[in-house]
Amino acid sequence: MLRPDEPGATRPALAPLAQSYASVRRASLALAAPLSAEDCCVQSMPDASPVKWHLAHTTWFFETFVLEPHEPGFAPFHPAFRVLFNSYYQGVGARHPRAERGLITRPGLQQVLDYRAQVDARMQALLAVAPDAKLQALVELGLQHEQQHQELLLTDIKHLLSCNPLAPAYAEVAPAESPPAPLRWLRLEAGLREIGHAGAGFAFDNELPRHGVYLNGCELATRPVSNAEYQAFVDAGGYAQAEHWLAEGWDWVQKLGREAPQYWQRAAQGGWAEFTLHGLQALQPAQPVVHISYYEADAYARWAGARLPTEAEWECAAPLLGAPGQAAPAQRLHPAAQAAPGEVWEWTQSSYAPYPGFAPAAGAVGEYNGKFMVNQYVLRGGSCASPPGHVRPSYRNFFPAGACWQFTGLRLARDL
Amino acid sequence: MLRPDEPGATRPALAPLAQSYASVRRASLALAAPLSAEDCCVQSMPDASPVKWHLAHTTWFFETFVLEPHEPGFAPFHPAFRVLFNSYYQGVGARHPRAERGLITRPGLQQVLDYRAQVDARMQALLAVAPDAKLQALVELGLQHEQQHQELLLTDIKHLLSCNPLAPAYAEVAPAESPPAPLRWLRLEAGLREIGHAGAGFAFDNELPRHGVYLNGCELATRPVSNAEYQAFVDAGGYAQAEHWLAEGWDWVQKLGREAPQYWQRAAQGGWAEFTLHGLQALQPAQPVVHISYYEADAYARWAGARLPTEAEWECAAPLLGAPGQAAPAQRLHPAAQAAPGEVWEWTQSSYAPYPGFAPAAGAVGEYNGKFMVNQYVLRGGSCASPPGHVRPSYRNFFPAGACWQFTGLRLARDL
Amino acid sequence: MLRPDEPGATRPALAPLAQSYASVRRASLALAAPLSAEDCCVQSMPDASPVKWHLAHTTWFFETFVLEPHEPGFAPFHPAFRVLFNSYYQGVGARHPRAERGLITRPGLQQVLDYRAQVDARMQALLAVAPDAKLQALVELGLQHEQQHQELLLTDIKHLLSCNPLAPAYAEVAPAESPPAPLRWLRLEAGLREIGHAGAGFAFDNELPRHGVYLNGCELATRPVSNAEYQAFVDAGGYAQAEHWLAEGWDWVQKLGREAPQYWQRAAQGGWAEFTLHGLQALQPAQPVVHISYYEADAYARWAGARLPTEAEWECAAPLLGAPGQAAPAQRLHPAAQAAPGEVWEWTQSSYAPYPGFAPAAGAVGEYNGKFMVNQYVLRGGSCASPPGHVRPSYRNFFPAGACWQFTGLRLARDL
Amino acid sequence: MLRPDEPGATRPALAPLAQSYASVRRASLALAAPLSAEDCCVQSMPDASPVKWHLAHTTWFFETFVLEPHEPGFAPFHPAFRVLFNSYYQGVGARHPRAERGLITRPGLQQVLDYRAQVDARMQALLAVAPDAKLQALVELGLQHEQQHQELLLTDIKHLLSCNPLAPAYAEVAPAESPPAPLRWLRLEAGLREIGHAGAGFAFDNELPRHGVYLNGCELATRPVSNAEYQAFVDAGGYAQAEHWLAEGWDWVQKLGREAPQYWQRAAQGGWAEFTLHGLQALQPAQPVVHISYYEADAYARWAGARLPTEAEWECAAPLLGAPGQAAPAQRLHPAAQAAPGEVWEWTQSSYAPYPGFAPAAGAVGEYNGKFMVNQYVLRGGSCASPPGHVRPSYRNFFPAGACWQFTGLRLARDL
């Protein structure tokens, strides 16, 4: 592991990209630090991946897309890793089946850490020789990719621990409860606007190109729906009343036997408890409701006489709403802090689709986003588990309507 | 069955709504006429319904939503039919499970025809006493609803017959092959437009309200993709090359082992044959490709260097394209004619979602459309199986991305 | 349909085998007589077959195994029927998938009746010319086969009608309730015995060869368990107590949510009702419990402090028990009479396995029995739906442990 | 871990039962020694369990069935373990779902080893005070139980490692190939015999009572079928010819796409390789074929013109066959040695059923065997993975017909 800040070190300063590289890679290791090799190995469901796999796959990304085409005399760390840690890139060749990632007990965690260390050293050597713009862009993509996996690492380990009847904690630091913020409505007038990434910073291809949209006018709530508000829906019998639900959502509720959000359970002393990265906790009323599916978000909004915003409405409102996705890093006590107000992915009613003029990159990296643009819904904002600085107002997260192991909540909208 | 035109009849002329009623109801019986009681009873898959069920359910709609609240001294034809022929209206009470519609051998077809005749007589009696606007609107909704089921009746019986290794024909009349139309591109400039139903005629709630949209500019093909064009994709190995497909589409192809559209099969003498309502036929190259899923439509478009249009683009282009959904009834030789050029439902890239300001009707009829607005894609146009006069440019048909037993094809679009 | 007894007919008397042929074939038609074409077409689950399929398949058996090798100038009634109505004979070639038998609306019932009539005429012509012993044996096998399908026809139509919420009746004749017989125990001393078919009459290959067995001594109940006795188990909470059940049986109960035998339902006025071929009836306490799985039979026996008999015990006791499988035809008021005392298939604890020295016939008919000898349990006795004269003490019926749509019950046994 | 043989130790000699206890418990740890914590944590399929779970569950058995009722002032090591490590004893209360055993990353392996050490110390304290016969019997049952899990530990880790594309080895010691033994036939005359356990040593309840059986006479092969013999069946196309297979076996072959035994794969250089506990190895022709299902064993026997023996035939022949289940421990180079001639579980055609007069023990331990007596087949003999001294000629192993992750093979039998 890189330890550039050690006292007595006299190493030359790293260039900015090399610094970013070191910092992002270190953050992944920090997230895995509280976990045992066993914790890191197991896969709790096909949608989730083992922590060890995240650590290896993000390394594979750099090895495959950066080192292989750019490093003179490239040789892979281990030939089998090309298949073992390929996620979904058809253009790279075969892939180990997604649902069997948890069966890979060997390589063990230590060998994967060795893999990371070797690739890191080779990457730093590559970056030490002034990289051209194209190479820089690839490295930047790899770092953004790794940050996405940092969030998945947390949501996946949370799901795994939630399956353990002992309800073990990932971290012991308990978050402080904030006082509830009043809910107000922000008016968005009808009119022609633009959405999509603009400016010089990094953006994924799915945020481009910036383009015109017409808003028909609406109001957005100034903060996400809270646990207390959502509990009123639960306690009013909302999960037993078909009229609030999309037909497919109602089937989902019936099939899974849901009576509340996935991580809620009735507390022995009455009321509700919630499984968190800190173990089982009393439900905190002022925090945003989290780990709900699109179906639940939609049903709640209908019950509340409102609707979900579109992604265009959300993006146009973002500068006025202030916080979402822009909370200062200092506000985060710990990468595993539970959702704080304004810190949750928000379901929109927009299906994930290409922007007008969208063009994926050439080659296998072009598979990054575009091929998932069907039967998924866009989420906007960012969560307590999103790495600081990773998200922005034009950022498009996306998941299927039934997914609820992410830090997903909602913000209400209503027509004028 | 009503036979108002019989020689010697001296009955008074029916009012326009009563005439429409008689005409639409008669059309359903005409569609079932070539079928045996056995053909009408069986359900070939959960997505499809038996013909007998269509005949009964459309009758149930009038009995439940029109007669029950409006007929003095209302008594149901058979109390059990309220449950047996309810499709999905939670507000009406229990429903027979959808996947078990084919197990209902009793009532038999004849009893269902008796049901239709009795409800028709009672409806005509009700309509003979000047109905108010609200009642007229309900009857109109019931007729539009029955027309939708007429199309489903044809697609469902086609699917059933396709499962029979004898490949029986629904009707013997073979359609005449038209000469191929040249494909041209129609330019749609960027700008602010309006879509949604306008004017006095009937529209479903999902076509409302009319509202502004901004188009970023594109070109649309002047006709749908033909069998010959689609066959080029098939013959080029398109079903074996992951790079053309959405990730979920590729899984779909692999899981089902698809190598061509659902009703295509390799002909003994080489080339392709297609199962049609007239039995197995040689593939007709100039006809629009039909019975393809969203995944196939999207893959073809990508392979062809184009994309699917959005529903807004489609609707804005409709007046310029001329035909779609507006072919004169005289052009149809038979309700079961196979797709003719310009006569196919066209997948759009738009997920089925509420228009800004959408509000479903109060009561159980409010379940008609709104609750299906998730994980479905909008189709525009109309097909050879759509009843004459039923569709219009603002009409929004919708199906899940994997559905291919409808008359579904595609039209290409491309960015400027 | 053959009607050789019609007044005025002067046809020559048929030989005994030809008479049997005519009689058995007529009986199948008589069983189908109360049913509509729709009733005959539908398949309610993969285990069951449509009545029309039974009528066709039994005809196919004669056409394929008798006419084809023996009729000069043989030509099939319809070439496609060879595949369409082959049940499971790999040696004959391809088969229509079992679960899709209900999708065959064409040929219709009338065409299948024509098929029967034509094959019957050709069979009678063949039998009119003194058939040799091998041909006679094949015809006899075909008749026994058809009788087995007669019972299946009744159990399959019962299952179909049970799926209809209207609970329609197959036949209106209600059976008379017999007074309950007292339960006594019959002692079987330890010792060497023989089981298996002996003598000149027909037997299936699975009843052969007759061979020695050693019984360790036991007692068998003099009659099957009655509804009243089984209800005591149900009412005592037997379906909610794991300790009575085989582990696999307990999983079965939990998965299906069973609280009583398949066709039982709680009566509106309290107590239990049972779906029968005469519609929904109050449970008749003195009748044998019927339509229970092996799991239920085993659990009841354990709860009652007893066990299931082995098939050897059952067969050795049969002559002493009198009735089972030997009730006089005159005792049957109607082929669809519900189970009467002594008239139910009885689960044994014996897995269906070959007798020592078992050898299946050469050719495709050798697939008749032997290839099913795994994961099935032997039932002995015979039921109200078994054709008169069809069963005998050495008869081995067999079904998987979870099957309960047959007329299956149990008789208790206990160790000395 | 107990280390009584350490130099310098002056501990008092343990009584024989205490010695057995120490020895068996030590053997489990020895089997786990080559594995990492990750290897020990993962569950590769619902039928298999994690090694860690085996280590904990066998400890739970002693804690629950021995310590809890016999230790004064009993307190559990951890209250949650009662549920977490209960396998299937309904009488003990709730159980963690079987398919989710691999999700328990905490307790980690080290905590489970601590659990073992603490329970071992308490068991030794209990055994140090002269235990009565009932307690001795329970401890003996617990040790036999642990030995059964030692074999499962090896087969389960073998399955897990086989899922890893790197084909890692459990142990590096490669077994020596023995020369092939000639196959002869041993004649068993017809006559009355006895089977079941007799004498003073330990036996499971399912081996009792000893009772009479009648054999109809047969011949048994003097050794199991070898890899070379089985390969002849594979190479002759046996997996593609329905006529050799039970109907259910044929469905199994088709559904799984099997072309050879589960762990066989075509070698790059031609011929066959086999995944073993030593990694991927060239198939050794003289070794018994292993890891085949009942279906495969039955199909091979039929193809070879023979059949499977019954368990009574097998047991009566055992004294004459010499080896099976009685190979001297010295013959085993390593507990993970692959199957050696005469060292494989042999499928019999006997369904697993209670012996006449069988009575399970009272209480929860009565669930040990009896409740699994349905839809399983008896295996006789013992394997290379069976602990030395564990098996005997009356020993009844049992698995469902489709199981093939055990060391299962077959011996041929034929009628006289």
PDB file of C-alpha atoms in Angstrom, chain B residues 151-339:
ATOM      1  CA  GLU B 151     -56.558  -6.801 -31.904  1.00  0.00           C
ATOM      2  CA  LEU B 152     -55.494  -8.935 -28.939  1.00  0.00           C
ATOM      3  CA  LEU B 153     -57.943 -11.637 -29.998  1.00  0.00           C
ATOM      4  CA  LEU B 154     -56.116 -11.903 -33.318  1.00  0.00           C
ATOM      5  CA  THR B 155     -52.607 -11.835 -31.865  1.00  0.00           C
ATOM      6  CA  ASP B 156     -53.556 -14.343 -29.169  1.00  0.00           C
ATOM      7  CA  ILE B 157     -55.154 -16.821 -31.537  1.00  0.00           C
ATOM      8  CA  LYS B 158     -52.157 -16.427 -33.837  1.00  0.00           C
ATOM      9  CA  HIS B 159     -49.873 -17.373 -30.963  1.00  0.00           C
ATOM     10  CA  LEU B 160     -52.014 -20.374 -30.067  1.00  0.00           C
ATOM     11  CA  LEU B 161     -52.068 -21.674 -33.609  1.00  0.00           C
ATOM     12  CA  SER B 162     -48.320 -21.131 -33.908  1.00  0.00           C
ATOM     13  CA  CYS B 163     -47.824 -23.631 -31.055  1.00  0.00           C
ATOM     14  CA  ASN B 164     -49.513 -26.352 -33.067  1.00  0.00           C
ATOM     15  CA  PRO B 165     -47.027 -28.353 -35.140  1.00  0.00           C
ATOM     16  CA  LEU B 166     -49.667 -28.635 -37.871  1.00  0.00           C
ATOM     17  CA  ALA B 167     -49.416 -24.843 -38.363  1.00  0.00           C
ATOM     18  CA  PRO B 168     -53.139 -24.409 -38.943  1.00  0.00           C
ATOM     19  CA  ALA B 169     -54.496 -21.283 -40.602  1.00  0.00           C
ATOM     20  CA  TYR B 170     -56.933 -18.859 -39.001  1.00  0.00           C
ATOM     21  CA  ALA B 171     -58.154 -17.780 -42.408  1.00  0.00           C
ATOM     22  CA  GLU B 172     -57.414 -18.938 -45.902  1.00  0.00           C
ATOM     23  CA  VAL B 173     -57.351 -15.605 -47.704  1.00  0.00           C
ATOM     24  CA  ALA B 174     -53.747 -14.919 -48.601  1.00  0.00           C
ATOM     25  CA  PRO B 175     -52.662 -11.281 -48.760  1.00  0.00           C
ATOM     26  CA  ALA B 176     -51.341  -9.797 -51.971  1.00  0.00           C
ATOM     27  CA  GLU B 177     -47.696  -8.754 -51.870  1.00  0.00           C
ATOM     28  CA  SER B 178     -47.123  -5.086 -52.566  1.00  0.00           C
ATOM     29  CA  PRO B 179     -44.078  -3.762 -54.417  1.00  0.00           C
ATOM     30  CA  PRO B 180     -41.404  -2.406 -52.076  1.00  0.00           C
ATOM     31  CA  ALA B 181     -41.443   1.296 -51.345  1.00  0.00           C
ATOM     32  CA  PRO B 182     -38.125   3.145 -51.475  1.00  0.00           C
ATOM     33  CA  LEU B 183     -36.829   4.257 -48.098  1.00  0.00           C
ATOM     34  CA  ARG B 184     -36.283   7.979 -47.728  1.00  0.00           C
ATOM     35  CA  TRP B 185     -35.547  10.184 -44.745  1.00  0.00           C
ATOM     36  CA  LEU B 186     -37.784  12.920 -43.418  1.00  0.00           C
ATOM     37  CA  ARG B 187     -36.068  15.790 -41.598  1.00  0.00           C
ATOM     38  CA  LEU B 188     -37.445  17.100 -38.327  1.00  0.00           C
ATOM     39  CA  GLU B 189     -35.831  20.387 -37.335  1.00  0.00           C
ATOM     40  CA  ALA B 190     -34.986  21.157 -33.738  1.00  0.00           C
ATOM     41  CA  GLY B 191     -37.564  23.225 -31.928  1.00  0.00           C
ATOM     42  CA  LEU B 192     -40.426  23.434 -29.489  1.00  0.00           C
ATOM     43  CA  ARG B 193     -43.514  21.388 -30.354  1.00  0.00           C
ATOM     44  CA  GLU B 194     -46.630  19.997 -28.740  1.00  0.00           C
ATOM     45  CA  ILE B 195     -47.771  16.424 -28.479  1.00  0.00           C
ATOM     46  CA  GLY B 196     -50.780  14.719 -26.971  1.00  0.00           C
ATOM     47  CA  HIS B 197     -54.368  14.527 -28.057  1.00  0.00           C
ATOM     48  CA  ALA B 198     -56.117  17.671 -29.157  1.00  0.00           C
ATOM     49  CA  GLY B 199     -59.604  18.217 -30.457  1.00  0.00           C
ATOM     50  CA  ALA B 200     -63.020  16.747 -29.852  1.00  0.00           C
ATOM     51  CA  GLY B 201     -62.712  13.059 -30.666  1.00  0.00           C
ATOM     52  CA  PHE B 202     -62.105  10.211 -28.276  1.00  0.00           C
ATOM     53  CA  ALA B 203     -58.725   9.709 -26.666  1.00  0.00           C
ATOM     54  CA  PHE B 204     -57.476   7.576 -23.806  1.00  0.00           C
ATOM     55  CA  ASP B 205     -56.379   9.351 -20.659  1.00  0.00           C
ATOM     56  CA  ASN B 206     -52.748   8.437 -21.357  1.00  0.00           C
ATOM     57  CA  GLU B 207     -52.769  10.701 -24.457  1.00  0.00           C
ATOM     58  CA  LEU B 208     -53.514  13.718 -22.285  1.00  0.00           C
ATOM     59  CA  PRO B 209     -52.821  16.464 -21.559  1.00  0.00           C
ATOM     60  CA  ARG B 210     -51.373  17.996 -24.683  1.00  0.00           C
ATOM     61  CA  HIS B 211     -48.075  19.529 -23.679  1.00  0.00           C
ATOM     62  CA  GLY B 212     -44.846  21.047 -24.891  1.00  0.00           C
ATOM     63  CA  VAL B 213     -41.765  19.056 -25.863  1.00  0.00           C
ATOM     64  CA  TYR B 214     -38.446  20.142 -27.282  1.00  0.00           C
ATOM     65  CA  LEU B 215     -37.032  18.173 -30.191  1.00  0.00           C
ATOM     66  CA  ASN B 216     -33.302  18.252 -30.771  1.00  0.00           C
ATOM     67  CA  GLY B 217     -33.686  17.530 -34.462  1.00  0.00           C
ATOM     68  CA  CYS B 218     -33.497  14.235 -36.318  1.00  0.00           C
ATOM     69  CA  GLU B 219     -34.470  12.307 -39.425  1.00  0.00           C
ATOM     70  CA  LEU B 220     -37.103   9.576 -39.615  1.00  0.00           C
ATOM     71  CA  ALA B 221     -37.406   6.898 -42.270  1.00  0.00           C
ATOM     72  CA  THR B 222     -40.456   7.228 -44.491  1.00  0.00           C
ATOM     73  CA  ARG B 223     -41.515   3.626 -43.917  1.00  0.00           C
ATOM     74  CA  PRO B 224     -40.893   0.812 -41.427  1.00  0.00           C
ATOM     75  CA  VAL B 225     -38.054  -1.677 -41.840  1.00  0.00           C
ATOM     76  CA  SER B 226     -38.969  -4.456 -44.261  1.00  0.00           C
ATOM     77  CA  ASN B 227     -38.540  -8.201 -43.970  1.00  0.00           C
ATOM     78  CA  ALA B 228     -35.822  -8.093 -46.618  1.00  0.00           C
ATOM     79  CA  GLU B 229     -33.875  -5.475 -44.676  1.00  0.00           C
ATOM     80  CA  TYR B 230     -34.256  -7.331 -41.427  1.00  0.00           C
ATOM     81  CA  GLN B 231     -33.253 -10.595 -43.060  1.00  0.00           C
ATOM     82  CA  ALA B 232     -29.956  -9.001 -44.028  1.00  0.00           C
ATOM     83  CA  PHE B 233     -29.275  -8.486 -40.309  1.00  0.00           C
ATOM     84  CA  VAL B 234     -30.234 -12.081 -39.529  1.00  0.00           C
ATOM     85  CA  ASP B 235     -28.172 -13.510 -42.379  1.00  0.00           C
ATOM     86  CA  ALA B 236     -25.168 -11.379 -41.379  1.00  0.00           C
ATOM     87  CA  GLY B 237     -25.105 -13.172 -38.008  1.00  0.00           C
ATOM     88  CA  GLY B 238     -26.649 -10.344 -36.040  1.00  0.00           C
ATOM     89  CA  TYR B 239     -28.211 -12.724 -33.503  1.00  0.00           C
ATOM     90  CA  ALA B 240     -24.762 -14.108 -32.606  1.00  0.00           C
ATOM     91  CA  GLN B 241     -22.918 -10.793 -32.155  1.00  0.00           C
ATOM     92  CA  ALA B 242     -23.227  -9.254 -28.714  1.00  0.00           C
ATOM     93  CA  GLU B 243     -22.046  -5.832 -29.809  1.00  0.00           C
ATOM     94  CA  HIS B 244     -25.370  -4.898 -31.411  1.00  0.00           C
ATOM     95  CA  TRP B 245     -27.487  -5.710 -28.397  1.00  0.00           C
ATOM     96  CA  LEU B 246     -28.500  -4.117 -25.165  1.00  0.00           C
ATOM     97  CA  ALA B 247     -27.064  -6.217 -22.319  1.00  0.00           C
ATOM     98  CA  GLU B 248     -30.553  -7.317 -21.310  1.00  0.00           C
ATOM     99  CA  GLY B 249     -31.405  -8.002 -24.944  1.00  0.00           C
ATOM    100  CA  TRP B 250     -28.356 -10.209 -25.320  1.00  0.00           C
ATOM    101  CA  ASP B 251     -29.387 -12.196 -22.254  1.00  0.00           C
ATOM    102  CA  TRP B 252     -32.845 -12.512 -23.804  1.00  0.00           C
ATOM    103  CA  VAL B 253     -31.446 -13.831 -27.084  1.00  0.00           C
ATOM    104  CA  GLN B 254     -29.220 -16.339 -25.299  1.00  0.00           C
ATOM    105  CA  LYS B 255     -31.887 -17.558 -22.916  1.00  0.00           C
ATOM    106  CA  LEU B 256     -34.506 -18.106 -25.607  1.00  0.00           C
ATOM    107  CA  GLY B 257     -32.005 -19.332 -28.176  1.00  0.00           C
ATOM    108  CA  ARG B 258     -33.379 -16.905 -30.746  1.00  0.00           C
ATOM    109  CA  GLU B 259     -31.816 -16.842 -34.191  1.00  0.00           C
ATOM    110  CA  ALA B 260     -34.532 -14.873 -35.971  1.00  0.00           C
ATOM    111  CA  PRO B 261     -37.937 -13.303 -35.190  1.00  0.00           C
ATOM    112  CA  GLN B 262     -40.335 -15.523 -33.241  1.00  0.00           C
ATOM    113  CA  TYR B 263     -42.499 -16.668 -36.136  1.00  0.00           C
ATOM    114  CA  TRP B 264     -39.707 -17.180 -38.635  1.00  0.00           C
ATOM    115  CA  GLN B 265     -38.431 -20.633 -39.417  1.00  0.00           C
ATOM    116  CA  ARG B 266     -35.930 -21.897 -41.909  1.00  0.00           C
ATOM    117  CA  ALA B 267     -37.728 -23.157 -44.992  1.00  0.00           C
ATOM    118  CA  ALA B 268     -37.047 -26.696 -46.176  1.00  0.00           C
ATOM    119  CA  GLN B 269     -35.998 -25.351 -49.574  1.00  0.00           C
ATOM    120  CA  GLY B 270     -33.707 -22.703 -48.041  1.00  0.00           C
ATOM    121  CA  GLY B 271     -34.533 -19.149 -47.098  1.00  0.00           C
ATOM    122  CA  TRP B 272     -37.133 -18.270 -44.515  1.00  0.00           C
ATOM    123  CA  ALA B 273     -40.774 -19.019 -43.942  1.00  0.00           C
ATOM    124  CA  GLU B 274     -43.054 -17.209 -41.514  1.00  0.00           C
ATOM    125  CA  PHE B 275     -46.022 -18.475 -39.556  1.00  0.00           C
ATOM    126  CA  THR B 276     -49.006 -16.238 -40.325  1.00  0.00           C
ATOM    127  CA  LEU B 277     -52.722 -16.222 -39.730  1.00  0.00           C
ATOM    128  CA  HIS B 278     -52.878 -17.946 -43.112  1.00  0.00           C
ATOM    129  CA  GLY B 279     -50.546 -20.720 -42.003  1.00  0.00           C
ATOM    130  CA  LEU B 280     -46.906 -21.085 -42.893  1.00  0.00           C
ATOM    131  CA  GLN B 281     -45.891 -18.805 -45.778  1.00  0.00           C
ATOM    132  CA  ALA B 282     -42.726 -17.890 -47.602  1.00  0.00           C
ATOM    133  CA  LEU B 283     -41.317 -14.704 -46.092  1.00  0.00           C
ATOM    134  CA  GLN B 284     -42.567 -11.704 -48.065  1.00  0.00           C
ATOM    135  CA  PRO B 285     -39.605  -9.361 -48.535  1.00  0.00           C
ATOM    136  CA  ALA B 286     -41.461  -6.086 -49.064  1.00  0.00           C
ATOM    137  CA  GLN B 287     -43.652  -6.375 -45.997  1.00  0.00           C
ATOM    138  CA  PRO B 288     -42.621  -4.731 -42.752  1.00  0.00           C
ATOM    139  CA  VAL B 289     -40.832  -7.012 -40.336  1.00  0.00           C
ATOM    140  CA  VAL B 290     -43.212  -7.912 -37.579  1.00  0.00           C
ATOM    141  CA  HIS B 291     -43.329  -9.766 -34.226  1.00  0.00           C
ATOM    142  CA  ILE B 292     -40.020  -8.460 -33.026  1.00  0.00           C
ATOM    143  CA  SER B 293     -39.223  -7.416 -29.471  1.00  0.00           C
ATOM    144  CA  TYR B 294     -37.891  -4.063 -28.380  1.00  0.00           C
ATOM    145  CA  TYR B 295     -34.510  -5.740 -27.987  1.00  0.00           C
ATOM    146  CA  GLU B 296     -34.542  -6.874 -31.607  1.00  0.00           C
ATOM    147  CA  ALA B 297     -35.744  -3.506 -32.848  1.00  0.00           C
ATOM    148  CA  ASP B 298     -32.996  -1.728 -30.927  1.00  0.00           C
ATOM    149  CA  ALA B 299     -30.307  -4.173 -32.096  1.00  0.00           C
ATOM    150  CA  TYR B 300     -31.346  -3.868 -35.708  1.00  0.00           C
ATOM    151  CA  ALA B 301     -31.318  -0.076 -35.514  1.00  0.00           C
ATOM    152  CA  ARG B 302     -27.820  -0.049 -34.004  1.00  0.00           C
ATOM    153  CA  TRP B 303     -26.576  -2.507 -36.627  1.00  0.00           C
ATOM    154  CA  ALA B 304     -28.058  -0.252 -39.303  1.00  0.00           C
ATOM    155  CA  GLY B 305     -26.252   2.809 -37.893  1.00  0.00           C
ATOM    156  CA  ALA B 306     -29.456   4.386 -36.698  1.00  0.00           C
ATOM    157  CA  ARG B 307     -31.668   4.380 -33.598  1.00  0.00           C
ATOM    158  CA  LEU B 308     -35.315   4.118 -32.585  1.00  0.00           C
ATOM    159  CA  PRO B 309     -37.305   7.363 -32.622  1.00  0.00           C
ATOM    160  CA  THR B 310     -38.750   8.798 -29.427  1.00  0.00           C
ATOM    161  CA  GLU B 311     -42.503   8.903 -29.214  1.00  0.00           C
ATOM    162  CA  ALA B 312     -42.408  12.693 -29.440  1.00  0.00           C
ATOM    163  CA  GLU B 313     -40.382  12.559 -32.651  1.00  0.00           C
ATOM    164  CA  TRP B 314     -42.766  10.001 -34.049  1.00  0.00           C
ATOM    165  CA  GLU B 315     -45.866  12.000 -33.197  1.00  0.00           C
ATOM    166  CA  CYS B 316     -44.445  15.230 -34.573  1.00  0.00           C
ATOM    167  CA  ALA B 317     -43.491  13.469 -37.803  1.00  0.00           C
ATOM    168  CA  ALA B 318     -46.797  11.645 -38.178  1.00  0.00           C
ATOM    169  CA  PRO B 319     -48.615  14.304 -40.248  1.00  0.00           C
ATOM    170  CA  LEU B 320     -45.702  14.378 -42.674  1.00  0.00           C
ATOM    171  CA  LEU B 321     -45.364  10.612 -42.929  1.00  0.00           C
ATOM    172  CA  GLY B 322     -48.910  10.302 -44.095  1.00  0.00           C
ATOM    173  CA  ALA B 323     -50.044   6.807 -43.610  1.00  0.00           C
ATOM    174  CA  PRO B 324     -49.227   5.386 -40.188  1.00  0.00           C
ATOM    175  CA  GLY B 325     -52.351   4.571 -38.314  1.00  0.00           C
ATOM    176  CA  GLN B 326     -54.424   6.253 -40.931  1.00  0.00           C
ATOM    177  CA  ALA B 327     -54.707   3.734 -43.731  1.00  0.00           C
ATOM    178  CA  ALA B 328     -58.189   3.766 -45.190  1.00  0.00           C
ATOM    179  CA  PRO B 329     -60.364   0.814 -44.147  1.00  0.00           C
ATOM    180  CA  ALA B 330     -60.805  -0.060 -47.794  1.00  0.00           C
ATOM    181  CA  GLN B 331     -57.160  -1.042 -47.957  1.00  0.00           C
ATOM    182  CA  ARG B 332     -57.806  -3.963 -45.638  1.00  0.00           C
ATOM    183  CA  LEU B 333     -58.954  -7.081 -47.398  1.00  0.00           C
ATOM    184  CA  HIS B 334     -59.542  -8.962 -44.179  1.00  0.00           C
ATOM    185  CA  PRO B 335     -59.160  -8.260 -40.482  1.00  0.00           C
ATOM    186  CA  ALA B 336     -56.519 -10.949 -40.369  1.00  0.00           C
ATOM    187  CA  ALA B 337     -54.448  -9.648 -43.233  1.00  0.00           C
ATOM    188  CA  GLN B 338     -50.857  -9.751 -42.431  1.00  0.00           C
ATOM    189  CA  ALA B 339     -48.851  -6.572 -42.036  1.00  0.00           C
TER     190      ALA B 339
END
